[in-house]
PDB file of C-alpha atoms in Angstrom:
ATOM      1  CA  UNK A1082      -8.945   2.140   9.762  1.00  0.00           C
ATOM      2  CA  UNK A1083      -8.244  -0.862  11.995  1.00  0.00           C
ATOM      3  CA  UNK A1084     -10.851   0.248  14.514  1.00  0.00           C
ATOM      4  CA  UNK A1085     -13.493   0.822  11.838  1.00  0.00           C
ATOM      5  CA  UNK A1086     -12.930  -2.197   9.589  1.00  0.00           C
ATOM      6  CA  UNK A1087     -11.537  -4.814  11.962  1.00  0.00           C
ATOM      7  CA  UNK A1088     -12.979  -4.225  15.428  1.00  0.00           C
ATOM      8  CA  UNK A1089     -16.607  -3.655  14.386  1.00  0.00           C
ATOM      9  CA  UNK A1090     -19.173  -6.021  12.913  1.00  0.00           C
ATOM     10  CA  UNK A1091     -20.174  -3.749   9.998  1.00  0.00           C
ATOM     11  CA  UNK A1092     -16.522  -3.099   9.172  1.00  0.00           C
ATOM     12  CA  UNK A1093     -15.661  -6.786   9.111  1.00  0.00           C
ATOM     13  CA  UNK A1094     -18.724  -7.486   6.981  1.00  0.00           C
ATOM     14  CA  UNK A1095     -17.753  -4.930   4.305  1.00  0.00           C
ATOM     15  CA  UNK A1096     -14.179  -6.206   4.201  1.00  0.00           C
ATOM     16  CA  UNK A1097     -15.330  -9.821   4.090  1.00  0.00           C
ATOM     17  CA  UNK A1098     -17.742  -9.169   1.239  1.00  0.00           C
ATOM     18  CA  UNK A1099     -14.866  -7.760  -0.802  1.00  0.00           C
ATOM     19  CA  UNK A1100     -12.794 -10.792   0.180  1.00  0.00           C
ATOM     20  CA  UNK A1101     -15.585 -13.086  -1.042  1.00  0.00           C
ATOM     21  CA  UNK A1102     -15.760 -11.126  -4.280  1.00  0.00           C
ATOM     22  CA  UNK A1103     -12.103 -11.866  -4.938  1.00  0.00           C
ATOM     23  CA  UNK A1104     -12.998 -15.540  -5.329  1.00  0.00           C
ATOM     24  CA  UNK A1105     -15.070 -14.717  -8.400  1.00  0.00           C
ATOM     25  CA  UNK A1106     -12.932 -15.534 -11.412  1.00  0.00           C
ATOM     26  CA  UNK A1107      -9.929 -16.427  -9.277  1.00  0.00           C
ATOM     27  CA  UNK A1108      -9.110 -19.369 -11.528  1.00  0.00           C
ATOM     28  CA  UNK A1109      -8.449 -16.937 -14.377  1.00  0.00           C
ATOM     29  CA  UNK A1110      -5.997 -14.728 -12.494  1.00  0.00           C
ATOM     30  CA  UNK A1111      -4.560 -16.866  -9.725  1.00  0.00           C
ATOM     31  CA  UNK A1112      -1.494 -17.973 -11.700  1.00  0.00           C
ATOM     32  CA  UNK A1113      -0.545 -14.397 -12.553  1.00  0.00           C
ATOM     33  CA  UNK A1114      -1.153 -13.228  -8.992  1.00  0.00           C
ATOM     34  CA  UNK A1115       0.956 -16.039  -7.587  1.00  0.00           C
ATOM     35  CA  UNK A1116       3.788 -15.117  -9.951  1.00  0.00           C
ATOM     36  CA  UNK A1117       3.731 -11.502  -8.780  1.00  0.00           C
ATOM     37  CA  UNK A1118       3.626 -12.508  -5.121  1.00  0.00           C
ATOM     38  CA  UNK A1119       6.423 -15.054  -5.503  1.00  0.00           C
ATOM     39  CA  UNK A1120       8.830 -12.194  -6.205  1.00  0.00           C
ATOM     40  CA  UNK A1121       8.366 -10.906  -2.660  1.00  0.00           C
ATOM     41  CA  UNK A1122      10.445 -12.689  -0.024  1.00  0.00           C
ATOM     42  CA  UNK A1123      12.927 -11.968   2.732  1.00  0.00           C
ATOM     43  CA  UNK A1124      15.692 -12.587   0.214  1.00  0.00           C
ATOM     44  CA  UNK A1125      14.157 -10.132  -2.233  1.00  0.00           C
ATOM     45  CA  UNK A1126      13.879  -7.528   0.502  1.00  0.00           C
ATOM     46  CA  UNK A1127      17.514  -7.985   1.543  1.00  0.00           C
ATOM     47  CA  UNK A1128      18.784  -7.944  -2.051  1.00  0.00           C
ATOM     48  CA  UNK A1129      16.704  -4.893  -2.866  1.00  0.00           C
ATOM     49  CA  UNK A1130      18.029  -3.062   0.159  1.00  0.00           C
ATOM     50  CA  UNK A1131      21.625  -3.859  -0.811  1.00  0.00           C
ATOM     51  CA  UNK A1132      21.051  -2.579  -4.346  1.00  0.00           C
ATOM     52  CA  UNK A1133      19.482   0.613  -3.009  1.00  0.00           C
ATOM     53  CA  UNK A1134      22.491   1.258  -0.795  1.00  0.00           C
ATOM     54  CA  UNK A1135      24.828   0.578  -3.725  1.00  0.00           C
ATOM     55  CA  UNK A1136      22.935   3.050  -5.916  1.00  0.00           C
ATOM     56  CA  UNK A1137      23.185   5.717  -3.239  1.00  0.00           C
ATOM     57  CA  UNK A1138      26.869   4.926  -2.695  1.00  0.00           C
ATOM     58  CA  UNK A1139      27.627   5.229  -6.411  1.00  0.00           C
ATOM     59  CA  UNK A1140      26.108   8.703  -6.272  1.00  0.00           C
ATOM     60  CA  UNK A1141      28.088   9.386  -3.089  1.00  0.00           C
ATOM     61  CA  UNK A1142      24.915  10.182  -1.174  1.00  0.00           C
ATOM     62  CA  UNK A1143      25.351   8.578   2.240  1.00  0.00           C
ATOM     63  CA  UNK A1144      22.313  10.381   3.630  1.00  0.00           C
ATOM     64  CA  UNK A1145      20.083   8.838   0.964  1.00  0.00           C
ATOM     65  CA  UNK A1146      21.502   5.375   1.695  1.00  0.00           C
ATOM     66  CA  UNK A1147      20.708   5.795   5.382  1.00  0.00           C
ATOM     67  CA  UNK A1148      17.251   7.135   4.560  1.00  0.00           C
ATOM     68  CA  UNK A1149      16.521   4.135   2.313  1.00  0.00           C
ATOM     69  CA  UNK A1150      17.562   1.691   5.044  1.00  0.00           C
ATOM     70  CA  UNK A1151      15.482   3.507   7.659  1.00  0.00           C
ATOM     71  CA  UNK A1152      12.451   3.565   5.362  1.00  0.00           C
ATOM     72  CA  UNK A1153      12.592  -0.087   4.329  1.00  0.00           C
ATOM     73  CA  UNK A1154      13.497  -1.466   7.753  1.00  0.00           C
ATOM     74  CA  UNK A1155      11.218   0.844   9.700  1.00  0.00           C
ATOM     75  CA  UNK A1156       8.108   0.255   7.609  1.00  0.00           C
ATOM     76  CA  UNK A1157       8.513  -3.516   7.374  1.00  0.00           C
ATOM     77  CA  UNK A1158       9.246  -3.952  11.077  1.00  0.00           C
ATOM     78  CA  UNK A1159       6.282  -1.716  11.898  1.00  0.00           C
ATOM     79  CA  UNK A1160       3.980  -3.804   9.709  1.00  0.00           C
ATOM     80  CA  UNK A1161       5.040  -7.049  11.370  1.00  0.00           C
ATOM     81  CA  UNK A1162       4.712  -5.592  14.870  1.00  0.00           C
ATOM     82  CA  UNK A1163       1.269  -4.206  14.114  1.00  0.00           C
ATOM     83  CA  UNK A1164       0.079  -7.463  12.575  1.00  0.00           C
ATOM     84  CA  UNK A1165       1.517  -9.900  15.089  1.00  0.00           C
ATOM     85  CA  UNK A1166       1.807  -7.963  18.353  1.00  0.00           C
ATOM     86  CA  UNK A1167      -0.112  -4.700  18.545  1.00  0.00           C
ATOM     87  CA  UNK A1168      -3.370  -5.297  16.681  1.00  0.00           C
ATOM     88  CA  UNK A1169      -5.887  -8.073  17.106  1.00  0.00           C
ATOM     89  CA  UNK A1170      -9.063  -9.137  15.321  1.00  0.00           C
ATOM     90  CA  UNK A1171     -12.137  -9.619  17.520  1.00  0.00           C
ATOM     91  CA  UNK A1172     -14.035 -12.859  16.948  1.00  0.00           C
ATOM     92  CA  UNK A1173     -17.296 -11.512  15.523  1.00  0.00           C
ATOM     93  CA  UNK A1174     -18.120 -14.509  13.381  1.00  0.00           C
ATOM     94  CA  UNK A1175     -15.733 -13.869  10.482  1.00  0.00           C
ATOM     95  CA  UNK A1176     -12.458 -15.237  11.824  1.00  0.00           C
ATOM     96  CA  UNK A1177     -10.166 -13.925  14.527  1.00  0.00           C
ATOM     97  CA  UNK A1178      -6.731 -14.081  12.858  1.00  0.00           C
ATOM     98  CA  UNK A1179      -5.445 -10.567  12.213  1.00  0.00           C
ATOM     99  CA  UNK A1180      -3.919 -10.000   8.771  1.00  0.00           C
ATOM    100  CA  UNK A1181      -3.598  -6.187   8.831  1.00  0.00           C
ATOM    101  CA  UNK A1182      -1.329  -4.701   7.450  1.00  0.00           C
ATOM    102  CA  UNK A1183      -0.206  -6.698   4.397  1.00  0.00           C
ATOM    103  CA  UNK A1184       3.462  -7.664   4.568  1.00  0.00           C
ATOM    104  CA  UNK A1185       3.806  -8.259   0.825  1.00  0.00           C
ATOM    105  CA  UNK A1186       2.377  -4.857  -0.008  1.00  0.00           C
ATOM    106  CA  UNK A1187       4.673  -3.216   2.532  1.00  0.00           C
ATOM    107  CA  UNK A1188       7.750  -4.821   0.976  1.00  0.00           C
ATOM    108  CA  UNK A1189       6.767  -3.777  -2.545  1.00  0.00           C
ATOM    109  CA  UNK A1190       5.860  -0.235  -1.526  1.00  0.00           C
ATOM    110  CA  UNK A1191       8.997   0.383   0.532  1.00  0.00           C
ATOM    111  CA  UNK A1192      11.310  -0.822  -2.223  1.00  0.00           C
ATOM    112  CA  UNK A1193       9.452   1.321  -4.763  1.00  0.00           C
ATOM    113  CA  UNK A1194       9.591   4.488  -2.653  1.00  0.00           C
ATOM    114  CA  UNK A1195      13.208   3.875  -1.637  1.00  0.00           C
ATOM    115  CA  UNK A1196      14.207   3.493  -5.295  1.00  0.00           C
ATOM    116  CA  UNK A1197      12.662   6.869  -6.077  1.00  0.00           C
ATOM    117  CA  UNK A1198      14.555   8.240  -3.096  1.00  0.00           C
ATOM    118  CA  UNK A1199      18.054   7.136  -4.133  1.00  0.00           C
ATOM    119  CA  UNK A1200      17.805   7.876  -7.860  1.00  0.00           C
ATOM    120  CA  UNK A1201      18.814  11.222  -9.397  1.00  0.00           C
ATOM    121  CA  UNK A1202      15.919  13.701  -9.715  1.00  0.00           C
ATOM    122  CA  UNK A1203      15.787  13.261 -13.501  1.00  0.00           C
ATOM    123  CA  UNK A1204      14.949   9.559 -13.114  1.00  0.00           C
ATOM    124  CA  UNK A1205      12.545   9.808 -10.200  1.00  0.00           C
ATOM    125  CA  UNK A1206       9.328  10.444 -12.138  1.00  0.00           C
ATOM    126  CA  UNK A1207       9.747   7.336 -14.290  1.00  0.00           C
ATOM    127  CA  UNK A1208      10.689   5.266 -11.250  1.00  0.00           C
ATOM    128  CA  UNK A1209       7.637   6.547  -9.385  1.00  0.00           C
ATOM    129  CA  UNK A1210       5.245   5.483 -12.141  1.00  0.00           C
ATOM    130  CA  UNK A1211       6.863   2.049 -12.436  1.00  0.00           C
ATOM    131  CA  UNK A1212       6.982   1.716  -8.656  1.00  0.00           C
ATOM    132  CA  UNK A1213       3.307   2.599  -8.356  1.00  0.00           C
ATOM    133  CA  UNK A1214       2.454  -0.042 -10.958  1.00  0.00           C
ATOM    134  CA  UNK A1215       4.524  -2.685  -9.152  1.00  0.00           C
ATOM    135  CA  UNK A1216       3.085  -1.804  -5.752  1.00  0.00           C
ATOM    136  CA  UNK A1217      -0.455  -1.862  -7.118  1.00  0.00           C
ATOM    137  CA  UNK A1218       0.157  -5.201  -8.838  1.00  0.00           C
ATOM    138  CA  UNK A1219       1.410  -6.682  -5.572  1.00  0.00           C
ATOM    139  CA  UNK A1220      -1.441  -5.277  -3.497  1.00  0.00           C
ATOM    140  CA  UNK A1221      -4.109  -6.389  -5.956  1.00  0.00           C
ATOM    141  CA  UNK A1222      -2.453  -9.811  -6.274  1.00  0.00           C
ATOM    142  CA  UNK A1223      -2.847 -10.370  -2.528  1.00  0.00           C
ATOM    143  CA  UNK A1224      -6.572  -9.773  -3.037  1.00  0.00           C
ATOM    144  CA  UNK A1225      -6.819 -11.986  -6.122  1.00  0.00           C
ATOM    145  CA  UNK A1226      -5.014 -14.842  -4.374  1.00  0.00           C
ATOM    146  CA  UNK A1227      -7.208 -14.500  -1.291  1.00  0.00           C
ATOM    147  CA  UNK A1228      -4.262 -13.739   0.972  1.00  0.00           C
ATOM    148  CA  UNK A1229      -5.541 -10.397   2.215  1.00  0.00           C
ATOM    149  CA  UNK A1230      -8.569  -8.160   2.554  1.00  0.00           C
ATOM    150  CA  UNK A1231      -8.615  -4.629   1.072  1.00  0.00           C
ATOM    151  CA  UNK A1232      -8.082  -3.017   4.487  1.00  0.00           C
ATOM    152  CA  UNK A1233      -4.821  -4.960   4.874  1.00  0.00           C
ATOM    153  CA  UNK A1234      -3.433  -3.472   1.669  1.00  0.00           C
ATOM    154  CA  UNK A1235      -4.599   0.047   2.503  1.00  0.00           C
ATOM    155  CA  UNK A1236      -3.051  -0.175   5.975  1.00  0.00           C
ATOM    156  CA  UNK A1237       0.291  -1.261   4.503  1.00  0.00           C
ATOM    157  CA  UNK A1238       0.315   1.751   2.193  1.00  0.00           C
ATOM    158  CA  UNK A1239      -0.405   4.045   5.144  1.00  0.00           C
ATOM    159  CA  UNK A1240       2.486   2.544   7.116  1.00  0.00           C
ATOM    160  CA  UNK A1241       4.864   3.191   4.227  1.00  0.00           C
ATOM    161  CA  UNK A1242       3.466   6.701   3.785  1.00  0.00           C
ATOM    162  CA  UNK A1243       4.172   7.459   7.446  1.00  0.00           C
ATOM    163  CA  UNK A1244       7.773   6.265   7.214  1.00  0.00           C
ATOM    164  CA  UNK A1245       8.239   8.158   3.954  1.00  0.00           C
ATOM    165  CA  UNK A1246       7.251  11.307   5.803  1.00  0.00           C
ATOM    166  CA  UNK A1247       9.745  10.523   8.555  1.00  0.00           C
ATOM    167  CA  UNK A1248      12.727  10.054   6.231  1.00  0.00           C
ATOM    168  CA  UNK A1249      11.875  13.061   4.066  1.00  0.00           C
ATOM    169  CA  UNK A1250      11.589  15.208   7.194  1.00  0.00           C
ATOM    170  CA  UNK A1251      15.019  13.975   8.268  1.00  0.00           C
ATOM    171  CA  UNK A1252      16.524  14.789   4.882  1.00  0.00           C
ATOM    172  CA  UNK A1253      15.027  18.256   4.920  1.00  0.00           C
ATOM    173  CA  UNK A1254      16.441  18.949   8.362  1.00  0.00           C
ATOM    174  CA  UNK A1255      19.863  17.938   7.078  1.00  0.00           C
ATOM    175  CA  UNK A1256      19.349  20.090   4.003  1.00  0.00           C
ATOM    176  CA  UNK A1257      19.036  23.222   6.118  1.00  0.00           C
ATOM    177  CA  UNK A1258      22.679  23.052   7.111  1.00  0.00           C
ATOM    178  CA  UNK A1259      24.967  25.697   5.598  1.00  0.00           C
ATOM    179  CA  UNK A1260      26.077  24.918   2.068  1.00  0.00           C
ATOM    180  CA  UNK A1261      23.206  22.565   1.285  1.00  0.00           C
ATOM    181  CA  UNK A1262      20.873  24.223  -1.185  1.00  0.00           C
ATOM    182  CA  UNK A1263      17.504  22.899  -2.364  1.00  0.00           C
ATOM    183  CA  UNK A1264      17.141  20.884  -5.519  1.00  0.00           C
ATOM    184  CA  UNK A1265      14.133  20.379  -7.756  1.00  0.00           C
ATOM    185  CA  UNK A1266      13.001  17.183  -9.420  1.00  0.00           C
ATOM    186  CA  UNK A1267       9.601  15.662 -10.073  1.00  0.00           C
ATOM    187  CA  UNK A1268       7.380  18.130  -8.248  1.00  0.00           C
ATOM    188  CA  UNK A1269       4.777  18.482 -11.009  1.00  0.00           C
ATOM    189  CA  UNK A1270       4.852  14.787 -11.918  1.00  0.00           C
ATOM    190  CA  UNK A1271       4.454  13.884  -8.266  1.00  0.00           C
ATOM    191  CA  UNK A1272       1.436  16.112  -7.825  1.00  0.00           C
ATOM    192  CA  UNK A1273      -0.183  14.693 -10.970  1.00  0.00           C
ATOM    193  CA  UNK A1274       0.367  11.109  -9.844  1.00  0.00           C
ATOM    194  CA  UNK A1275      -0.902  11.957  -6.369  1.00  0.00           C
ATOM    195  CA  UNK A1276      -4.041  13.613  -7.741  1.00  0.00           C
ATOM    196  CA  UNK A1277      -4.800  10.702 -10.071  1.00  0.00           C
ATOM    197  CA  UNK A1278      -4.266   8.205  -7.274  1.00  0.00           C
ATOM    198  CA  UNK A1279      -6.457  10.149  -4.871  1.00  0.00           C
ATOM    199  CA  UNK A1280      -9.264  10.232  -7.437  1.00  0.00           C
ATOM    200  CA  UNK A1281      -9.084   6.467  -7.935  1.00  0.00           C
ATOM    201  CA  UNK A1282      -9.110   5.939  -4.158  1.00  0.00           C
ATOM    202  CA  UNK A1283     -12.243   8.076  -3.871  1.00  0.00           C
ATOM    203  CA  UNK A1284     -13.918   5.996  -6.575  1.00  0.00           C
ATOM    204  CA  UNK A1285     -12.962   2.843  -4.692  1.00  0.00           C
ATOM    205  CA  UNK A1286     -14.336   4.173  -1.422  1.00  0.00           C
ATOM    206  CA  UNK A1287     -17.551   5.177  -3.185  1.00  0.00           C
ATOM    207  CA  UNK A1288     -17.946   1.673  -4.618  1.00  0.00           C
ATOM    208  CA  UNK A1289     -17.331   0.144  -1.192  1.00  0.00           C
ATOM    209  CA  UNK A1290     -19.827   2.491   0.445  1.00  0.00           C
ATOM    210  CA  UNK A1291     -22.419   1.656  -2.207  1.00  0.00           C
ATOM    211  CA  UNK A1292     -21.907  -2.056  -1.591  1.00  0.00           C
ATOM    212  CA  UNK A1293     -22.462  -1.496   2.129  1.00  0.00           C
ATOM    213  CA  UNK A1294     -25.641   0.488   1.446  1.00  0.00           C
ATOM    214  CA  UNK A1295     -26.994  -2.189  -0.890  1.00  0.00           C
ATOM    215  CA  UNK A1296     -26.307  -4.856   1.706  1.00  0.00           C
ATOM    216  CA  UNK A1297     -28.025  -2.824   4.411  1.00  0.00           C
ATOM    217  CA  UNK A1298     -31.026  -2.174   2.164  1.00  0.00           C
ATOM    218  CA  UNK A1299     -31.408  -5.903   1.548  1.00  0.00           C
ATOM    219  CA  UNK A1300     -32.471  -6.478   5.153  1.00  0.00           C
ATOM    220  CA  UNK A1301     -31.073  -7.939   8.367  1.00  0.00           C
ATOM    221  CA  UNK A1302     -27.386  -8.818   8.161  1.00  0.00           C
ATOM    222  CA  UNK A1303     -26.146 -11.922   9.958  1.00  0.00           C
ATOM    223  CA  UNK A1304     -22.423 -11.310  10.359  1.00  0.00           C
ATOM    224  CA  UNK A1305     -21.117 -14.824   9.950  1.00  0.00           C
ATOM    225  CA  UNK A1306     -22.950 -15.433   6.657  1.00  0.00           C
ATOM    226  CA  UNK A1307     -23.022 -11.868   5.329  1.00  0.00           C
ATOM    227  CA  UNK A1308     -20.472 -12.505   2.589  1.00  0.00           C
ATOM    228  CA  UNK A1309     -22.485 -15.383   1.150  1.00  0.00           C
ATOM    229  CA  UNK A1310     -25.838 -13.606   1.524  1.00  0.00           C
ATOM    230  CA  UNK A1311     -24.581 -10.468  -0.202  1.00  0.00           C
ATOM    231  CA  UNK A1312     -24.842 -11.953  -3.669  1.00  0.00           C
ATOM    232  CA  UNK A1313     -22.561 -11.798  -6.672  1.00  0.00           C
ATOM    233  CA  UNK A1314     -23.200  -8.171  -7.655  1.00  0.00           C
ATOM    234  CA  UNK A1315     -22.537  -6.706  -4.203  1.00  0.00           C
ATOM    235  CA  UNK A1316     -19.488  -8.928  -3.729  1.00  0.00           C
ATOM    236  CA  UNK A1317     -17.970  -7.774  -7.013  1.00  0.00           C
ATOM    237  CA  UNK A1318     -18.811  -4.142  -6.257  1.00  0.00           C
ATOM    238  CA  UNK A1319     -17.039  -4.307  -2.886  1.00  0.00           C
ATOM    239  CA  UNK A1320     -14.123  -6.210  -4.397  1.00  0.00           C
ATOM    240  CA  UNK A1321     -13.835  -3.702  -7.231  1.00  0.00           C
ATOM    241  CA  UNK A1322     -13.775  -0.944  -4.645  1.00  0.00           C
ATOM    242  CA  UNK A1323     -10.924  -2.698  -2.868  1.00  0.00           C
ATOM    243  CA  UNK A1324      -8.965  -3.058  -6.106  1.00  0.00           C
ATOM    244  CA  UNK A1325      -9.427   0.645  -6.843  1.00  0.00           C
ATOM    245  CA  UNK A1326      -8.279   1.614  -3.351  1.00  0.00           C
ATOM    246  CA  UNK A1327      -5.177  -0.573  -3.683  1.00  0.00           C
ATOM    247  CA  UNK A1328      -4.369   0.797  -7.139  1.00  0.00           C
ATOM    248  CA  UNK A1329      -5.120   4.426  -6.371  1.00  0.00           C
ATOM    249  CA  UNK A1330      -3.419   4.224  -2.999  1.00  0.00           C
ATOM    250  CA  UNK A1331      -0.237   2.959  -4.625  1.00  0.00           C
ATOM    251  CA  UNK A1332      -0.250   5.816  -7.118  1.00  0.00           C
ATOM    252  CA  UNK A1333      -0.980   8.353  -4.385  1.00  0.00           C
ATOM    253  CA  UNK A1334       1.847   6.988  -2.235  1.00  0.00           C
ATOM    254  CA  UNK A1335       4.468   7.204  -4.979  1.00  0.00           C
ATOM    255  CA  UNK A1336       3.112  10.532  -6.164  1.00  0.00           C
ATOM    256  CA  UNK A1337       3.302  12.044  -2.694  1.00  0.00           C
ATOM    257  CA  UNK A1338       6.821  10.669  -2.240  1.00  0.00           C
ATOM    258  CA  UNK A1339       7.889  12.185  -5.554  1.00  0.00           C
ATOM    259  CA  UNK A1340       6.354  15.537  -4.663  1.00  0.00           C
ATOM    260  CA  UNK A1341       7.946  15.586  -1.214  1.00  0.00           C
ATOM    261  CA  UNK A1342      11.351  14.681  -2.604  1.00  0.00           C
ATOM    262  CA  UNK A1343      11.490  17.654  -4.961  1.00  0.00           C
ATOM    263  CA  UNK A1344      13.645  19.535  -2.434  1.00  0.00           C
ATOM    264  CA  UNK A1345      15.841  16.729  -1.175  1.00  0.00           C
ATOM    265  CA  UNK A1346      19.582  16.448  -1.893  1.00  0.00           C
ATOM    266  CA  UNK A1347      20.410  15.049  -5.326  1.00  0.00           C
TER     267      UNK A1347
END
């Protein structure tokens, strides 16, 4: 994703057109977006992590507490390292400050997935739906406020997905020990949420691809002014695609986490 959308001219153009589209109607939604984003902070992350550990401790599930800490810390540290150390943004005429992945989206997504992780199986499906909504609201708010491009949000969700896979794999290895039988909780709900999210992501990608095709059909693209030359319709189409990817990606993330956790310890 980084190589395609950040290190190439066409990729930067598509992302930047969506970014320009987010400015359309920003005055109507900026206050709400700012409110959502103001919830995310280092203090919120620390408090959320403490509450997650307490929930796991109340259930006497030390392994889940450790898994929650590993997930939240691992994903957020990875995001910051990728954004500030590992990845760069070539100067192709559209700015050279790397903003991928989104830190705010990573915080929201990790807390949402970790909450699903530490709760009893009976409560996980509800938590997954609410967590997907919160993660999507945060990701979309970063677009509305002009803080991030769609690729930044998508990359954050992928980082969290990778760490979710790591902690679930660890829990399953532990589960194979003698005396630790499988448990079931949320498998069908997780698959449904995952399928719905994947469909929305595909719609978002289709909208983004269509915007790119329309821009290409319009004639020669000058990178540094592509966003302005694209026009209102193409900007909104690309932006709408980004919103769909952020929303669907959030649902797919929580749905996949819920499905994977169906055989973890209660």
